[in-house]
Short mmCIF file of C-alpha atoms in Angstrom, two decimals:
data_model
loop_
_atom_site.label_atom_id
_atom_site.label_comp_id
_atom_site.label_asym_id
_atom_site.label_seq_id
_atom_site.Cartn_x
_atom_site.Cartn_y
_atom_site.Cartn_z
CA UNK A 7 -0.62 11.19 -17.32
CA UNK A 8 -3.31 12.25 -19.43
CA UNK A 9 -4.09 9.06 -20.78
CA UNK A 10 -4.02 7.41 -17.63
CA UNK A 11 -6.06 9.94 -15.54
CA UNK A 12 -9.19 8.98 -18.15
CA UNK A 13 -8.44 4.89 -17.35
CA UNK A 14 -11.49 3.02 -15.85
CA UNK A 15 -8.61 1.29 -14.35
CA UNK A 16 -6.12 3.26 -12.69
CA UNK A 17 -7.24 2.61 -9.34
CA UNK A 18 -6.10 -1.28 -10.23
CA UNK A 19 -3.05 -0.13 -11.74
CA UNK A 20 -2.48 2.27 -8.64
CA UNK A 21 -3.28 -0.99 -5.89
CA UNK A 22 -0.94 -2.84 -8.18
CA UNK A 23 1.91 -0.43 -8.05
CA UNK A 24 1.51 0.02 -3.57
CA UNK A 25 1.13 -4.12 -3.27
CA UNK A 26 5.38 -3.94 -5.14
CA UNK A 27 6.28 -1.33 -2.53
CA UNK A 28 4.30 -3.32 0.14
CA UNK A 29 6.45 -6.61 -0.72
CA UNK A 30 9.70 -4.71 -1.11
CA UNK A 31 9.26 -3.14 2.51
CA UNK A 32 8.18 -6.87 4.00
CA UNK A 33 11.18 -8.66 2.46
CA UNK A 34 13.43 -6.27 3.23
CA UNK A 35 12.78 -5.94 6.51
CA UNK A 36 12.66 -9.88 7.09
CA UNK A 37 16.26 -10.36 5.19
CA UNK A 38 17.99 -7.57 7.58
CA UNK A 39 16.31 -7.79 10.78
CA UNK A 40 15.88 -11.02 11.94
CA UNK A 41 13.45 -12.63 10.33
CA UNK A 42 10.26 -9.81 11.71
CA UNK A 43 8.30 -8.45 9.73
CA UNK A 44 7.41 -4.63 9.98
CA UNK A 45 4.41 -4.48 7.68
CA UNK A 46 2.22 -5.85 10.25
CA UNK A 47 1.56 -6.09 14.30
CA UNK A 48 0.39 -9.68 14.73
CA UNK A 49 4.97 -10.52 15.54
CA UNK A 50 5.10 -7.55 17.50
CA UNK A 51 1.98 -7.97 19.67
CA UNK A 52 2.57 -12.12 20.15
CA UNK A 53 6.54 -10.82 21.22
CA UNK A 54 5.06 -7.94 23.64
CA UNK A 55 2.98 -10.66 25.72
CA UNK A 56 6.11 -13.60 25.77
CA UNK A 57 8.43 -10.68 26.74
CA UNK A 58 6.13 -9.31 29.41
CA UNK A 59 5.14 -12.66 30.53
CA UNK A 60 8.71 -13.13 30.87
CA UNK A 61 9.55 -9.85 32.84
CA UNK A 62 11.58 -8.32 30.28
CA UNK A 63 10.01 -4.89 30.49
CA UNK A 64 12.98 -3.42 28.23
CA UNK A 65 11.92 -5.82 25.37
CA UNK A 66 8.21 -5.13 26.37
CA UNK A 67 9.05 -1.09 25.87
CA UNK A 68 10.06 -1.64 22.35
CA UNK A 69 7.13 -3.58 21.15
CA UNK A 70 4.96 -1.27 22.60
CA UNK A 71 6.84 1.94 20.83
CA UNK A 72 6.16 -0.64 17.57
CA UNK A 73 2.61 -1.04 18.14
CA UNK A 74 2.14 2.86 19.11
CA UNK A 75 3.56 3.81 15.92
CA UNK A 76 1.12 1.10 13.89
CA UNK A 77 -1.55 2.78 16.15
CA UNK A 78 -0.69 6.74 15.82
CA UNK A 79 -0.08 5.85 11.56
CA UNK A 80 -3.49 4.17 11.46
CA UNK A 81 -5.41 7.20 13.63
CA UNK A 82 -3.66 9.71 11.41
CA UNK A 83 -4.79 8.37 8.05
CA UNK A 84 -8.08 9.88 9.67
CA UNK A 85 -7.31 12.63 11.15
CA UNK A 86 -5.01 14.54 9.06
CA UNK A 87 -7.89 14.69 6.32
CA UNK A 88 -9.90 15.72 9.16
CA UNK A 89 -8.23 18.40 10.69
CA UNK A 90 -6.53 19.99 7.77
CA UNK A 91 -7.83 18.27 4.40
CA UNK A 92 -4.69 16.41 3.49
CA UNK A 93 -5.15 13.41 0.70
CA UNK A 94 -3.34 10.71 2.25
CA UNK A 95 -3.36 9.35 -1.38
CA UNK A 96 -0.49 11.96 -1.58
CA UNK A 97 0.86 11.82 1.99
CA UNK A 98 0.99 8.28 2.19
CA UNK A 99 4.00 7.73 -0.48
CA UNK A 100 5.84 10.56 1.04
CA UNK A 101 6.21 9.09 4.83
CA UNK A 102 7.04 5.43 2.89
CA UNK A 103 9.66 7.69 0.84
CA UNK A 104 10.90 9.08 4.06
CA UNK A 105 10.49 5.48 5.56
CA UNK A 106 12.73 4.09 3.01
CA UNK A 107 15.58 6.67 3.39
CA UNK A 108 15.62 6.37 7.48
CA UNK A 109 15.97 2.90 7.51
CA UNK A 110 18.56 2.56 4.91
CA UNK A 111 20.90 4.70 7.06
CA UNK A 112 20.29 3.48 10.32
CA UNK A 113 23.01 1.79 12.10
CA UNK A 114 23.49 -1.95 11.30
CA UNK A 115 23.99 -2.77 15.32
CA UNK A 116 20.26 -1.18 15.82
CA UNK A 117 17.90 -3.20 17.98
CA UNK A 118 15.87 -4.75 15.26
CA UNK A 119 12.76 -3.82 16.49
CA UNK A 120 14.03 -0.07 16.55
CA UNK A 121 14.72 -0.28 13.40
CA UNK A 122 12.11 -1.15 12.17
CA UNK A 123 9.89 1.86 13.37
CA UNK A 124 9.86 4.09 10.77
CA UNK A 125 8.26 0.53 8.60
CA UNK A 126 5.55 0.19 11.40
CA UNK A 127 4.21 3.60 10.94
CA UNK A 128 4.51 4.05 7.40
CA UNK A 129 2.92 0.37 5.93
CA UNK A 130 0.09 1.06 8.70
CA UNK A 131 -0.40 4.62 7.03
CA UNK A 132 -0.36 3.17 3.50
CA UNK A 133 -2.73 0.10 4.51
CA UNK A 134 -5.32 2.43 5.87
CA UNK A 135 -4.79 4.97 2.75
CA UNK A 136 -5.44 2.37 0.13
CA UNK A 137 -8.14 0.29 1.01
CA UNK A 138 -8.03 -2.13 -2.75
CA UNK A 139 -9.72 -1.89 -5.67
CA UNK A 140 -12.02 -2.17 -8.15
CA UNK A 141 -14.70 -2.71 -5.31
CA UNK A 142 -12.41 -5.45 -3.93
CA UNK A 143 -11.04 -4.82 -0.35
CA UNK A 144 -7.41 -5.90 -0.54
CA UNK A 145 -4.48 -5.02 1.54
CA UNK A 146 -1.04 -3.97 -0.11
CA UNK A 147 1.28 -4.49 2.99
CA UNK A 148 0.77 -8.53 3.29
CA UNK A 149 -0.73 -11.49 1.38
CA UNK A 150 -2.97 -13.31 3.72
CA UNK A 151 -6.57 -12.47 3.29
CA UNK A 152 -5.33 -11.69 -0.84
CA UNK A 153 -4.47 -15.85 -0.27
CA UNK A 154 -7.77 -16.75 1.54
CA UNK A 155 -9.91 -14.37 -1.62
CA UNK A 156 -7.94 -16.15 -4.34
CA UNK A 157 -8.53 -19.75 -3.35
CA UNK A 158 -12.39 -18.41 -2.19
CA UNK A 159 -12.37 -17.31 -5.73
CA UNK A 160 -11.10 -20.34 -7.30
CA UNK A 161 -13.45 -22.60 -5.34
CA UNK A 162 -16.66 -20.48 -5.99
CA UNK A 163 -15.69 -20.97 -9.74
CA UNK A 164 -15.28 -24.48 -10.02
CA UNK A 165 -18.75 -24.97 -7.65
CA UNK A 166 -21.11 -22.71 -10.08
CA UNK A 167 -18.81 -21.38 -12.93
CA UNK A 168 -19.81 -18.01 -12.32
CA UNK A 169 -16.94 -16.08 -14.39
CA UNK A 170 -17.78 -13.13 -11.79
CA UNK A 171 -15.75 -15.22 -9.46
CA UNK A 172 -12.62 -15.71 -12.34
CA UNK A 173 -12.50 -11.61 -12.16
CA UNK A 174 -12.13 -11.84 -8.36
CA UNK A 175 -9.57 -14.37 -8.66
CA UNK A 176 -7.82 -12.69 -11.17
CA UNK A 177 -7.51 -9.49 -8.78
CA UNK A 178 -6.50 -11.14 -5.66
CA UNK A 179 -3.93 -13.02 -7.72
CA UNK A 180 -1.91 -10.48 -9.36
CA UNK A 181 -2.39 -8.08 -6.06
CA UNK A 182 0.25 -11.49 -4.52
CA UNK A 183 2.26 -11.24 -7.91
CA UNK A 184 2.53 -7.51 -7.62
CA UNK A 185 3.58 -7.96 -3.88
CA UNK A 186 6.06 -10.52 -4.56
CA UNK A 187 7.66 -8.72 -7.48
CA UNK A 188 8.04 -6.31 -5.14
CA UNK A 189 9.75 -8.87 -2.52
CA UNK A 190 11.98 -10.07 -5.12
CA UNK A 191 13.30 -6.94 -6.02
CA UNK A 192 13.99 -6.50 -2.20
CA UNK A 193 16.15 -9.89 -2.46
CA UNK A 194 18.38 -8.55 -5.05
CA UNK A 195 18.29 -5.03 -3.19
CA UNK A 196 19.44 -6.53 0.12
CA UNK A 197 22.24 -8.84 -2.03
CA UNK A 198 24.44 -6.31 -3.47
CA UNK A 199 23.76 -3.24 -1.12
CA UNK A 200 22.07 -5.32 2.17
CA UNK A 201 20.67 -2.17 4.45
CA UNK A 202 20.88 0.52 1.81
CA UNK A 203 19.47 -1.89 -0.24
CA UNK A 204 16.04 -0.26 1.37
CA UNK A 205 16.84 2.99 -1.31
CA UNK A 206 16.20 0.47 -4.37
CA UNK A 207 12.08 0.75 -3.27
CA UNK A 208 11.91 4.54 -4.38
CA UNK A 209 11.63 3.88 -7.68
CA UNK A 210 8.48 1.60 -6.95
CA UNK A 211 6.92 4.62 -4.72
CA UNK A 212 7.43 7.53 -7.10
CA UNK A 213 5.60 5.00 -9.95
CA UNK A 214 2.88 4.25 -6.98
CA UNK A 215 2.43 8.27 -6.43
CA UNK A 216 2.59 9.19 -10.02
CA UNK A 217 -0.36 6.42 -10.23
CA UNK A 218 -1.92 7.83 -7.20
CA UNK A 219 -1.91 11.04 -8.53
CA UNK A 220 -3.80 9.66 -11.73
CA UNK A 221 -6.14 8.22 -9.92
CA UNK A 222 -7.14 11.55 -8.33
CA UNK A 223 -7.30 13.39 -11.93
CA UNK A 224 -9.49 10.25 -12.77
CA UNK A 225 -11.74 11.36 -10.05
CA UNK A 226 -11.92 14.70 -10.36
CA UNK A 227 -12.97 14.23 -14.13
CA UNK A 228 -16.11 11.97 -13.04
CA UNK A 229 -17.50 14.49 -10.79
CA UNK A 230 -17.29 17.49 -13.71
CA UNK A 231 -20.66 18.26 -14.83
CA UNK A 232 -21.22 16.99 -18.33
CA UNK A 233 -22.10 20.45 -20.38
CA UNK A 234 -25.00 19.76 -23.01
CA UNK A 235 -25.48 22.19 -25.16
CA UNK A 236 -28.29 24.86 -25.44
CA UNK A 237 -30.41 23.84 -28.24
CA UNK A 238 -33.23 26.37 -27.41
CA UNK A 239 -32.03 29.51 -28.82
CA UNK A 240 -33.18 29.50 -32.52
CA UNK A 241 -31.62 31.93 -35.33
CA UNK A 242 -32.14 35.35 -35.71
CA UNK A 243 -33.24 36.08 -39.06
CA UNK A 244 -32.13 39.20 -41.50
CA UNK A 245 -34.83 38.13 -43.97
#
């Protein structure tokens, strides 16, 4: 820990380590319920209008309990540190713990968008806890903008070859590796266990908080004074 807490990089390594538990949560949930996606709303909110545009105000109820949840994780991420000082940086890995354990041990015959409520509110609190990295904003929970910023990248570099744009690319691509190593382990996860298969992501978040918690030490040690030492006093002498 010591080592890592005085790494110029450990907030990469730490972005790195959420994008795995990102992908884990968004292949798992696609493999065991249906095909949606709990790591973001834009599903959920296209399946609220159909269902309410087709009168089915029972479906419409549970895509609006999803998007409250993505709504009430995002909001807190703001004001928990406001009202009582917690570091979601800390928080955030504990709810996706708790996240992982409710969902692996809730029944198999669930409504799948039920199910997937404790995912809704915990990738929305991680998303708005970890912003990116190294001065790149990136998300951790899906790949699409981390897509758009790689091929931006690419392009920029062929155009001008600027290598400021191959250390963009070079971010934005191994945030999707990251997230797919992630989603791969899900695949295996969801194989030989299928819903408790959802337990095999705790590994990734105690190496994402132990990383977190790094990050913080990292931090901390930056904003310590420098002590120089006090030159001005001169020897007595005995003489």
């Amino acid at each position: 820990m010591e080592k890592l807490s005085h790494n110029d990089h450990i907030d990469l390594y730490r972005h790195l380590a959420f994008s795995a538990v990102g992908g884990f949560f968004g292949c798992h949930a696609v493999l065991v319920h249906g095909g949606i996606m709990g790591n973001a709303q834009t599903v959920n909110l296209l399946e609220l209008l159909l269902d309410a545009l087709r009168g089915d105000a029972y479906a419409t109820a549970l895509h609006l309990g999803a998007l409250a949840l993505y709504v009430l994780g995002t909001m807190l991420t703001v004001l928990l540190p406001h009202w009582w000082g917690w570091d979601m940086h800390r928080v955030s890995p504990l709810v996706t713990a708790a996240a992982a354990v409710t969902v692996a041990f809730l029944p198999e015959t669930l409504n799948p968008v039920v199910a997937l409520y404790p995912v809704f509110f915990a990738m929305s609190i991680q998303w708005s806890s970890f912003a990116g990295a190294r001065g790149f904003y990136s998300s951790t929970i899906f790949s699409t903008n981390n897509t758009k910023q790689t091929s931006l990248a690419l392009a920029n570099y062929l155009c001008d070859g600027d290598k400021a744009h191959l250390r963009k690319l070079w971010f934005y691509f191994f945030t999707l590796l990251s997230f797919h190593t992630g989603a791969a382990a899900a695949f295996f996860a969801v194989k030989w266990w299928y819903i408790r298969g959802a337990l095999a992501v705790l590994p990734f978040i105690a190496w994402a908080y132990f990383l977190a918690v790094c990050e913080r030490r990292h931090e901390a040690l930056a904003d310590e004074p420098e002590t120089i030492p006090d030159n001005t006093a001169q020897p007595t002498s005995n003489a």
